[in-house]
Short mmCIF file of C-alpha atoms in Angstrom, two decimals:
data_model
loop_
_atom_site.label_atom_id
_atom_site.label_comp_id
_atom_site.label_asym_id
_atom_site.label_seq_id
_atom_site.Cartn_x
_atom_site.Cartn_y
_atom_site.Cartn_z
CA MET A 1 -16.56 1.88 -11.42
CA ARG A 2 -13.42 0.07 -12.42
CA ILE A 3 -11.03 2.89 -13.29
CA GLY A 4 -7.73 2.58 -15.12
CA ILE A 5 -5.19 5.38 -14.66
CA ILE A 6 -2.27 5.85 -17.03
CA THR A 7 0.58 7.87 -15.56
CA GLN A 8 4.30 7.86 -16.13
CA TRP A 9 4.84 8.98 -12.52
CA TYR A 10 3.72 7.16 -9.39
CA ASP A 11 4.66 6.38 -5.79
CA PRO A 12 7.30 6.21 -4.39
CA GLU A 13 8.44 9.07 -6.65
CA GLY A 14 8.52 12.48 -4.99
CA GLY A 15 7.85 16.10 -5.88
CA SER A 16 4.96 16.67 -8.28
CA ALA A 17 5.05 12.92 -9.07
CA VAL A 18 3.06 12.26 -5.87
CA LEU A 19 -0.13 13.64 -7.45
CA PRO A 20 -1.22 10.48 -9.34
CA GLY A 21 -1.01 8.51 -6.10
CA ILE A 22 -3.09 11.11 -4.29
CA ILE A 23 -5.74 10.97 -7.03
CA SER A 24 -5.77 7.16 -7.06
CA ARG A 25 -6.23 6.86 -3.31
CA SER A 26 -9.01 9.46 -3.37
CA LEU A 27 -10.93 7.51 -6.01
CA VAL A 28 -10.49 4.30 -3.97
CA ALA A 29 -11.87 6.16 -0.94
CA LEU A 30 -14.99 6.96 -3.00
CA GLY A 31 -15.54 3.23 -3.49
CA HIS A 32 -14.04 2.73 -6.96
CA GLU A 33 -11.69 -0.07 -8.03
CA VAL A 34 -8.52 1.57 -9.33
CA HIS A 35 -5.78 0.10 -11.52
CA VAL A 36 -2.69 2.18 -12.35
CA LEU A 37 -0.50 1.54 -15.38
CA THR A 38 2.85 3.22 -14.74
CA GLY A 39 6.62 2.91 -15.08
CA PHE A 40 9.42 2.04 -12.70
CA PRO A 41 10.11 4.91 -10.26
CA ASN A 42 13.05 7.14 -11.22
CA TYR A 43 11.87 10.73 -10.69
CA PRO A 44 13.37 13.24 -9.99
CA SER A 45 16.93 11.87 -10.00
CA GLY A 46 16.67 9.69 -13.11
CA ARG A 47 17.92 6.75 -11.01
CA LEU A 48 15.70 3.85 -10.01
CA SER A 49 14.28 4.02 -6.50
CA PRO A 50 15.76 1.54 -3.99
CA GLY A 51 14.23 -1.92 -4.27
CA TYR A 52 13.40 -1.61 -7.95
CA ARG A 53 15.04 -2.90 -11.11
CA ILE A 54 13.77 -2.76 -14.66
CA ARG A 55 11.91 -5.90 -15.66
CA PRO A 56 9.14 -6.64 -18.21
CA TYR A 57 6.36 -6.34 -15.63
CA ARG A 58 5.84 -5.85 -11.92
CA PHE A 59 2.60 -5.85 -9.93
CA GLU A 60 2.13 -4.15 -6.56
CA LYS A 61 -0.82 -3.47 -4.30
CA MET A 62 -0.37 -0.02 -2.76
CA ASN A 63 -2.96 1.54 -0.43
CA GLY A 64 -5.81 -0.30 -2.11
CA VAL A 65 -4.60 0.53 -5.63
CA SER A 66 -3.52 -2.17 -8.10
CA VAL A 67 -0.26 -0.90 -9.62
CA HIS A 68 1.02 -2.40 -12.88
CA ARG A 69 4.58 -1.35 -13.80
CA VAL A 70 6.06 -1.57 -17.30
CA PRO A 71 9.65 -0.84 -18.38
CA LEU A 72 11.00 2.53 -19.43
CA VAL A 73 14.36 4.23 -19.95
CA PRO A 74 15.14 6.00 -16.64
CA SER A 75 16.20 9.63 -17.14
CA HIS A 76 15.41 13.13 -15.96
CA ASP A 77 18.39 15.21 -17.02
CA ARG A 78 19.05 17.94 -19.58
CA SER A 79 19.68 15.56 -22.48
CA ALA A 80 16.87 15.89 -25.04
CA VAL A 81 17.67 12.44 -26.42
CA ARG A 82 17.51 10.71 -23.03
CA ARG A 83 14.40 12.63 -22.02
CA ALA A 84 12.69 11.62 -25.29
CA ALA A 85 13.73 8.01 -24.68
CA ASN A 86 12.21 8.22 -21.20
CA TYR A 87 8.86 9.53 -22.46
CA LEU A 88 8.56 7.35 -25.55
CA SER A 89 9.73 4.13 -23.90
CA PHE A 90 6.97 4.36 -21.31
CA ALA A 91 4.30 5.19 -23.90
CA ALA A 92 5.36 2.21 -26.02
CA SER A 93 5.60 -0.20 -23.07
CA ALA A 94 2.20 0.85 -21.73
CA ALA A 95 0.57 0.57 -25.14
CA ALA A 96 1.99 -2.93 -25.54
CA ARG A 97 0.49 -4.15 -22.23
CA LEU A 98 -3.03 -2.80 -22.44
CA ASP A 99 -4.28 -6.38 -22.20
CA LEU A 100 -3.62 -5.99 -18.46
CA LEU A 101 -6.42 -3.49 -18.09
CA ARG A 102 -8.80 -4.23 -20.95
CA LYS A 103 -11.75 -4.73 -18.59
CA VAL A 104 -11.71 -1.28 -17.02
CA ASP A 105 -14.78 0.88 -17.52
CA VAL A 106 -12.89 4.09 -18.22
CA TRP A 107 -9.36 5.45 -18.39
CA LEU A 108 -8.00 8.54 -16.71
CA VAL A 109 -4.91 9.89 -18.46
CA TYR A 110 -2.60 11.87 -16.17
CA SER A 111 -1.26 13.98 -19.00
CA SER A 112 2.27 15.00 -18.23
CA PRO A 113 3.98 14.29 -20.54
CA ALA A 114 1.46 14.31 -23.39
CA THR A 115 2.80 11.02 -24.76
CA VAL A 116 1.00 9.07 -22.00
CA ALA A 117 -2.23 9.56 -23.97
CA LEU A 118 -1.03 7.08 -26.61
CA PRO A 119 -1.96 3.90 -24.69
CA ALA A 120 -5.37 5.36 -23.79
CA MET A 121 -6.03 6.17 -27.45
CA MET A 122 -5.12 2.61 -28.38
CA ALA A 123 -7.35 1.27 -25.60
CA ARG A 124 -10.24 3.23 -27.07
CA TRP A 125 -9.56 1.98 -30.58
CA LEU A 126 -8.87 -1.65 -29.62
CA HIS A 127 -11.11 -2.18 -26.59
CA GLY A 128 -13.77 0.50 -27.01
CA ARG A 129 -13.10 2.10 -23.65
CA PRO A 130 -13.58 5.86 -23.15
CA TYR A 131 -10.90 8.04 -21.59
CA VAL A 132 -10.72 11.35 -19.78
CA ILE A 133 -7.59 13.51 -19.89
CA LEU A 134 -6.45 15.27 -16.74
CA MET A 135 -4.06 17.85 -18.14
CA GLU A 136 -1.34 18.94 -15.74
CA ASP A 137 0.84 20.80 -18.28
CA LEU A 138 0.25 22.44 -21.63
CA TRP A 139 1.89 20.45 -24.40
CA PRO A 140 3.81 20.99 -26.59
CA ASP A 141 4.31 24.41 -24.94
CA THR A 142 6.12 22.89 -21.95
CA LEU A 143 8.54 21.09 -24.26
CA ALA A 144 9.14 24.13 -26.45
CA GLU A 145 10.04 26.28 -23.42
CA SER A 146 12.21 23.70 -21.68
CA ASP A 147 15.94 24.21 -21.29
CA TYR A 148 16.90 20.89 -22.90
CA VAL A 149 15.42 21.56 -26.36
CA ARG A 150 17.34 23.72 -28.80
CA PRO A 151 15.57 25.85 -31.41
CA GLY A 152 15.91 24.66 -34.98
CA ARG A 153 14.21 22.88 -37.84
CA ARG A 154 14.23 19.52 -36.10
CA THR A 155 12.63 20.99 -33.00
CA ASP A 156 10.02 22.78 -35.12
CA LEU A 157 9.12 19.48 -36.76
CA ILE A 158 8.80 17.73 -33.39
CA ILE A 159 6.56 20.52 -32.10
CA ARG A 160 4.31 20.27 -35.17
CA LEU A 161 4.01 16.51 -34.77
CA LEU A 162 3.24 16.86 -31.07
CA ASN A 163 0.58 19.45 -31.86
CA ARG A 164 -1.13 16.99 -34.18
CA PHE A 165 -0.85 14.21 -31.62
CA CYS A 166 -2.32 16.40 -28.87
CA ASP A 167 -5.16 17.52 -31.14
CA SER A 168 -6.01 13.88 -31.84
CA ALA A 169 -5.82 12.95 -28.14
CA HIS A 170 -8.17 15.80 -27.20
CA ARG A 171 -10.57 15.04 -30.05
CA ASN A 172 -10.93 11.38 -29.06
CA ALA A 173 -11.21 12.03 -25.31
CA SER A 174 -14.63 12.02 -23.68
CA SER A 175 -13.63 15.16 -21.81
CA VAL A 176 -10.56 17.15 -20.83
CA ALA A 177 -10.11 18.34 -17.26
CA VAL A 178 -7.51 21.05 -16.68
CA ILE A 179 -5.98 22.33 -13.46
CA ALA A 180 -6.31 26.07 -14.17
CA PRO A 181 -8.85 28.27 -16.00
CA GLY A 182 -6.26 29.69 -18.41
CA MET A 183 -5.48 26.21 -19.71
CA ALA A 184 -9.14 25.79 -20.68
CA ASP A 185 -9.06 29.11 -22.55
CA ILE A 186 -5.94 28.11 -24.50
CA LEU A 187 -7.29 24.67 -25.42
CA ASN A 188 -10.58 26.21 -26.50
CA SER A 189 -8.66 28.62 -28.76
CA ARG A 190 -6.96 25.54 -30.27
CA GLY A 191 -10.25 23.94 -31.19
CA VAL A 192 -11.28 21.91 -28.13
CA PRO A 193 -15.02 22.56 -27.61
CA ARG A 194 -15.82 24.54 -24.47
CA ASP A 195 -18.37 21.95 -23.33
CA LYS A 196 -15.62 19.32 -23.36
CA LEU A 197 -13.45 21.35 -20.97
CA SER A 198 -13.65 21.83 -17.22
CA VAL A 199 -11.42 22.96 -14.38
CA VAL A 200 -10.57 20.46 -11.63
CA TYR A 201 -7.96 21.88 -9.27
CA ASN A 202 -5.35 19.51 -7.90
CA TRP A 203 -5.59 18.68 -4.23
CA VAL A 204 -2.94 17.37 -1.87
CA ASP A 205 -2.46 14.44 0.48
CA GLU A 206 -4.30 15.98 3.40
CA ARG A 207 -2.89 13.44 5.85
CA VAL A 208 0.52 14.96 5.17
CA PHE A 209 -0.11 18.58 4.19
CA ARG A 210 -1.77 20.11 7.24
CA PRO A 211 -0.93 22.79 9.79
CA ARG A 212 1.91 21.75 12.10
CA THR A 213 3.63 23.19 15.14
CA PRO A 214 7.24 24.26 14.50
CA ASP A 215 9.95 22.19 16.17
CA PRO A 216 12.47 24.55 17.84
CA GLN A 217 15.06 21.77 18.15
CA MET A 218 14.91 21.10 14.41
CA ALA A 219 15.25 24.81 13.68
CA GLY A 220 18.25 25.02 15.99
CA SER A 221 19.95 21.99 14.45
CA LEU A 222 19.62 23.57 11.00
CA GLY A 223 20.81 26.97 12.20
CA LEU A 224 17.52 28.66 11.25
CA LYS A 225 16.89 31.82 13.22
CA GLY A 226 15.64 35.32 12.60
CA PHE A 227 13.23 35.90 9.70
CA VAL A 228 13.19 32.85 7.40
CA VAL A 229 11.88 32.76 3.82
CA MET A 230 11.71 29.18 2.53
CA TYR A 231 11.33 27.67 -0.92
CA ALA A 232 10.38 23.99 -0.54
CA GLY A 233 10.19 22.02 -3.77
CA SER A 234 11.70 21.29 -7.15
CA MET A 235 14.55 23.54 -8.27
CA GLY A 236 14.16 23.44 -12.04
CA ASN A 237 14.49 25.95 -14.83
CA LEU A 238 10.78 26.81 -14.90
CA GLN A 239 10.77 27.87 -11.24
CA GLY A 240 12.91 30.94 -11.96
CA LEU A 241 14.49 30.90 -8.50
CA ASP A 242 17.24 33.37 -9.36
CA VAL A 243 14.75 36.09 -8.49
CA ALA A 244 14.84 35.03 -4.82
CA VAL A 245 18.63 35.23 -4.58
CA ASP A 246 18.64 38.54 -6.48
CA ALA A 247 15.96 39.98 -4.15
CA LEU A 248 18.37 39.73 -1.20
CA GLU A 249 20.32 42.67 -2.64
CA TYR A 250 17.31 44.89 -1.82
CA LEU A 251 16.83 43.43 1.67
CA ALA A 252 20.12 44.40 3.27
CA ASP A 253 18.14 46.40 5.84
CA ILE A 254 16.82 43.10 7.28
CA PRO A 255 20.11 41.60 8.46
CA ASP A 256 18.54 38.58 10.19
CA LEU A 257 16.75 37.42 7.01
CA THR A 258 17.69 33.95 5.75
CA LEU A 259 16.60 32.42 2.44
CA VAL A 260 16.25 28.62 2.63
CA PHE A 261 16.02 26.19 -0.29
CA ALA A 262 14.66 22.75 0.65
CA GLY A 263 14.69 20.51 -2.39
CA SER A 264 16.76 19.71 -5.43
CA GLY A 265 16.72 19.82 -9.21
CA VAL A 266 18.73 20.70 -12.29
CA GLU A 267 19.21 24.32 -11.16
CA GLU A 268 20.46 23.57 -7.65
CA ARG A 269 24.16 23.66 -8.45
CA ARG A 270 23.95 26.95 -10.31
CA LEU A 271 21.85 28.52 -7.55
CA ARG A 272 24.40 27.44 -4.96
CA GLU A 273 27.14 29.13 -6.96
CA SER A 274 25.06 32.29 -7.40
CA ALA A 275 24.20 32.46 -3.69
CA ALA A 276 27.83 32.00 -2.68
CA ARG A 277 28.87 34.80 -5.02
CA TYR A 278 26.13 37.37 -4.47
CA ALA A 279 24.60 36.60 -1.06
CA PRO A 280 27.25 34.87 1.06
CA GLY A 281 25.97 33.72 4.44
CA ARG A 282 22.33 34.55 3.70
CA VAL A 283 21.20 31.43 1.83
CA VAL A 284 20.89 27.88 3.21
CA PHE A 285 20.51 24.80 1.00
CA LEU A 286 19.01 21.73 2.68
CA GLY A 287 19.03 19.45 -0.37
CA GLN A 288 16.47 16.87 -1.43
CA GLN A 289 13.99 16.01 1.32
CA PRO A 290 11.29 13.34 1.62
CA ILE A 291 7.75 14.70 1.80
CA GLU A 292 7.40 13.82 5.49
CA ARG A 293 10.50 15.87 6.30
CA MET A 294 9.48 18.72 3.99
CA VAL A 295 6.21 19.37 5.81
CA GLU A 296 8.10 19.45 9.12
CA LEU A 297 10.47 22.04 7.66
CA MET A 298 7.74 24.35 6.35
CA PRO A 299 6.55 25.71 9.74
CA LEU A 300 10.16 26.57 10.63
CA ALA A 301 9.91 29.43 8.12
CA ASP A 302 8.04 32.69 8.62
CA VAL A 303 6.88 32.65 5.02
CA GLN A 304 6.85 30.25 2.07
CA LEU A 305 8.05 31.30 -1.38
CA ILE A 306 6.35 30.18 -4.61
CA SER A 307 7.98 31.11 -7.90
CA LEU A 308 7.64 30.53 -11.65
CA ARG A 309 9.36 32.16 -14.60
CA ASP A 310 7.43 34.69 -16.66
CA GLN A 311 6.51 32.60 -19.69
CA PRO A 312 3.13 32.86 -21.46
CA PHE A 313 2.25 29.20 -20.97
CA LEU A 314 3.20 29.32 -17.26
CA ARG A 315 0.50 31.92 -16.68
CA SER A 316 -2.04 29.18 -17.37
CA ILE A 317 -0.79 26.45 -15.05
CA MET A 318 -1.16 25.88 -11.32
CA PRO A 319 2.00 24.76 -9.50
CA SER A 320 1.16 22.16 -6.85
CA LYS A 321 3.06 24.26 -4.31
CA VAL A 322 0.10 26.64 -4.20
CA GLN A 323 -2.27 23.98 -2.87
CA SER A 324 0.28 22.35 -0.57
CA THR A 325 1.23 25.66 1.04
CA LEU A 326 -2.39 26.72 1.49
CA ALA A 327 -3.27 23.32 2.99
CA CYS A 328 -0.42 23.70 5.50
CA GLY A 329 -1.73 27.09 6.55
CA ARG A 330 1.50 28.93 5.78
CA PRO A 331 1.72 32.58 4.64
CA ILE A 332 2.95 33.08 1.07
CA VAL A 333 5.08 35.44 -0.95
CA ALA A 334 4.79 34.57 -4.61
CA ALA A 335 6.60 35.56 -7.78
CA LEU A 336 3.83 34.52 -10.15
CA ALA A 337 1.56 35.70 -12.95
CA GLY A 338 -1.77 34.50 -14.32
CA ASP A 339 -4.02 31.90 -12.71
CA ALA A 340 -1.67 30.97 -9.86
CA ALA A 341 -1.17 34.62 -8.90
CA ARG A 342 -4.92 35.22 -8.90
CA LEU A 343 -5.53 32.17 -6.70
CA VAL A 344 -2.93 33.23 -4.11
CA ASP A 345 -4.43 36.73 -4.13
CA GLU A 346 -7.97 35.40 -3.76
CA SER A 347 -6.98 33.10 -0.90
CA GLY A 348 -5.81 36.01 1.24
CA ALA A 349 -2.73 34.02 2.23
CA GLY A 350 -0.07 36.54 1.25
CA PHE A 351 1.44 38.88 -1.31
CA VAL A 352 2.17 38.46 -5.02
CA ALA A 353 4.98 40.04 -7.04
CA PRO A 354 5.50 39.89 -10.81
CA PRO A 355 7.75 36.95 -11.78
CA GLY A 356 11.37 37.76 -12.49
CA ASP A 357 11.25 41.11 -10.65
CA PRO A 358 13.63 40.94 -7.66
CA TYR A 359 12.78 44.45 -6.46
CA ALA A 360 9.04 43.69 -6.35
CA LEU A 361 9.68 40.36 -4.62
CA ALA A 362 11.89 42.11 -2.06
CA ASP A 363 9.06 44.57 -1.41
CA ALA A 364 6.59 41.69 -0.85
CA ILE A 365 9.03 40.01 1.55
CA ARG A 366 9.56 43.28 3.43
CA ARG A 367 5.79 43.80 3.77
CA MET A 368 5.48 40.30 5.19
CA TYR A 369 8.35 40.98 7.61
CA GLU A 370 6.74 44.21 8.82
CA LEU A 371 3.38 42.53 9.48
CA GLY A 372 4.72 40.66 12.48
CA ALA A 373 4.24 37.02 13.46
CA GLU A 374 0.60 37.26 14.58
CA LYS A 375 -0.64 38.85 11.35
CA ARG A 376 1.37 36.39 9.27
CA GLU A 377 -0.31 33.48 11.04
CA GLU A 378 -3.70 35.05 10.28
CA LEU A 379 -2.81 35.04 6.59
CA GLY A 380 -1.88 31.38 6.84
CA ARG A 381 -5.21 30.52 8.46
CA SER A 382 -7.08 32.38 5.71
CA GLY A 383 -5.24 30.34 3.10
CA ARG A 384 -6.05 27.08 4.89
CA GLN A 385 -9.76 27.93 4.99
CA PHE A 386 -9.71 28.81 1.29
CA TYR A 387 -8.11 25.45 0.51
CA LEU A 388 -10.73 23.52 2.48
CA GLU A 389 -13.63 25.30 0.77
CA ARG A 390 -12.36 25.42 -2.81
CA LEU A 391 -9.42 23.07 -3.43
CA SER A 392 -9.73 20.11 -1.06
CA GLU A 393 -9.86 16.38 -1.79
CA ARG A 394 -13.57 16.44 -0.95
CA VAL A 395 -14.19 18.95 -3.74
CA GLY A 396 -11.73 17.70 -6.37
CA SER A 397 -12.18 13.93 -6.12
CA VAL A 398 -15.96 14.15 -6.44
CA ALA A 399 -15.65 16.43 -9.49
CA LEU A 400 -13.17 14.07 -11.16
CA ALA A 401 -15.31 11.00 -10.42
CA ARG A 402 -18.30 12.72 -12.02
CA HIS A 403 -16.28 13.26 -15.20
CA LEU A 404 -15.36 9.58 -15.32
CA GLU A 405 -18.94 8.47 -14.64
CA LYS A 406 -20.22 10.74 -17.41
CA ALA A 407 -17.63 9.34 -19.83
CA VAL A 408 -18.90 5.81 -19.15
CA ARG A 409 -22.54 6.86 -19.36
CA ASP A 410 -22.20 8.80 -22.61
CA HIS A 411 -19.76 6.52 -24.43
CA VAL A 412 -21.02 4.79 -27.56
CA PRO A 413 -19.03 1.56 -28.08
CA SER A 414 -17.28 1.19 -31.42
CA ASP A 415 -17.97 -1.67 -33.80
CA ARG A 416 -14.55 -3.21 -33.16
#
């Protein structure tokens, strides 16, 4: 098949933005021709990546994938106006350049944000090509719960309009793949037919996320010793990372415990201030790290932390940290609810505490500490095996390709 993928995020962007590249390369490995329509890289800082400048169009060949870049307004800060400009500018630019990919057999919409569905809808109307939505976040729920949107009449109007847009996008899609079972339940309750919905878990770049041997020299250079709990990833509002700093109050009986944050985001500054005030000397911030460095840091910790705030819509999503940590074979303590909590529990990789409960998280960390190193490594191996059997590229890429093939097979061309 000749597959077109529409995504606002693509390599060399980091964090969760690596997922579209992983998906694209997996589809190429299955023998498909893949074209990606995307923007100019600016995530997560909101600044263009080195070597890039905004221009009307740029073509690149990356790992066998044809990448077509269109202009957008770079931004990823707390300003609702700038964030809206970022989302809408890409949707408009992509919709205006659909002539680039009019000969694809099918479109895959990497739906985060929801506005990326607009060019796929236009491609269907103008060129008669089917599309499949891969939904990474629930919209407009994600927008409504974000920290850069203020409640009010204007926001209510925007949410209503987005609801209508999302309903139309789902209705016109050949199928909708979601990354967690709870998302399918919510969409079904909103009118998306059950037979149009399926769960396709995200996988990770398995060349990168794999078990590694810890480097004692690296640990020494970073001053990491004793029992180390590490959070490696984006430090945004939705992660609810205050709970980790607050949990240290209940872990004073483990004096050699160190909490490490490897990553960056809009909450980093506030977390630094909180740690300095309430847990001086017990928290280390390593700042933004490239993926290659991040996976070398992970085995330096005794346990990996995964956290999300306790919001209804977050109970139905699957943070990519779950798969990446399982693939690396690291034991987990998680402050999660819903689908992600159930998956960690089912994997046998660690312990789960309710989100936002520092006492319960402290108890989970203490249990992990008391297990000892050998038992912790057993948990990590169990998680790795679970990933290989249920969440791997082999499983996910084949499932996604089948959805795309079915969309092509079942599509009835329009009269246009």
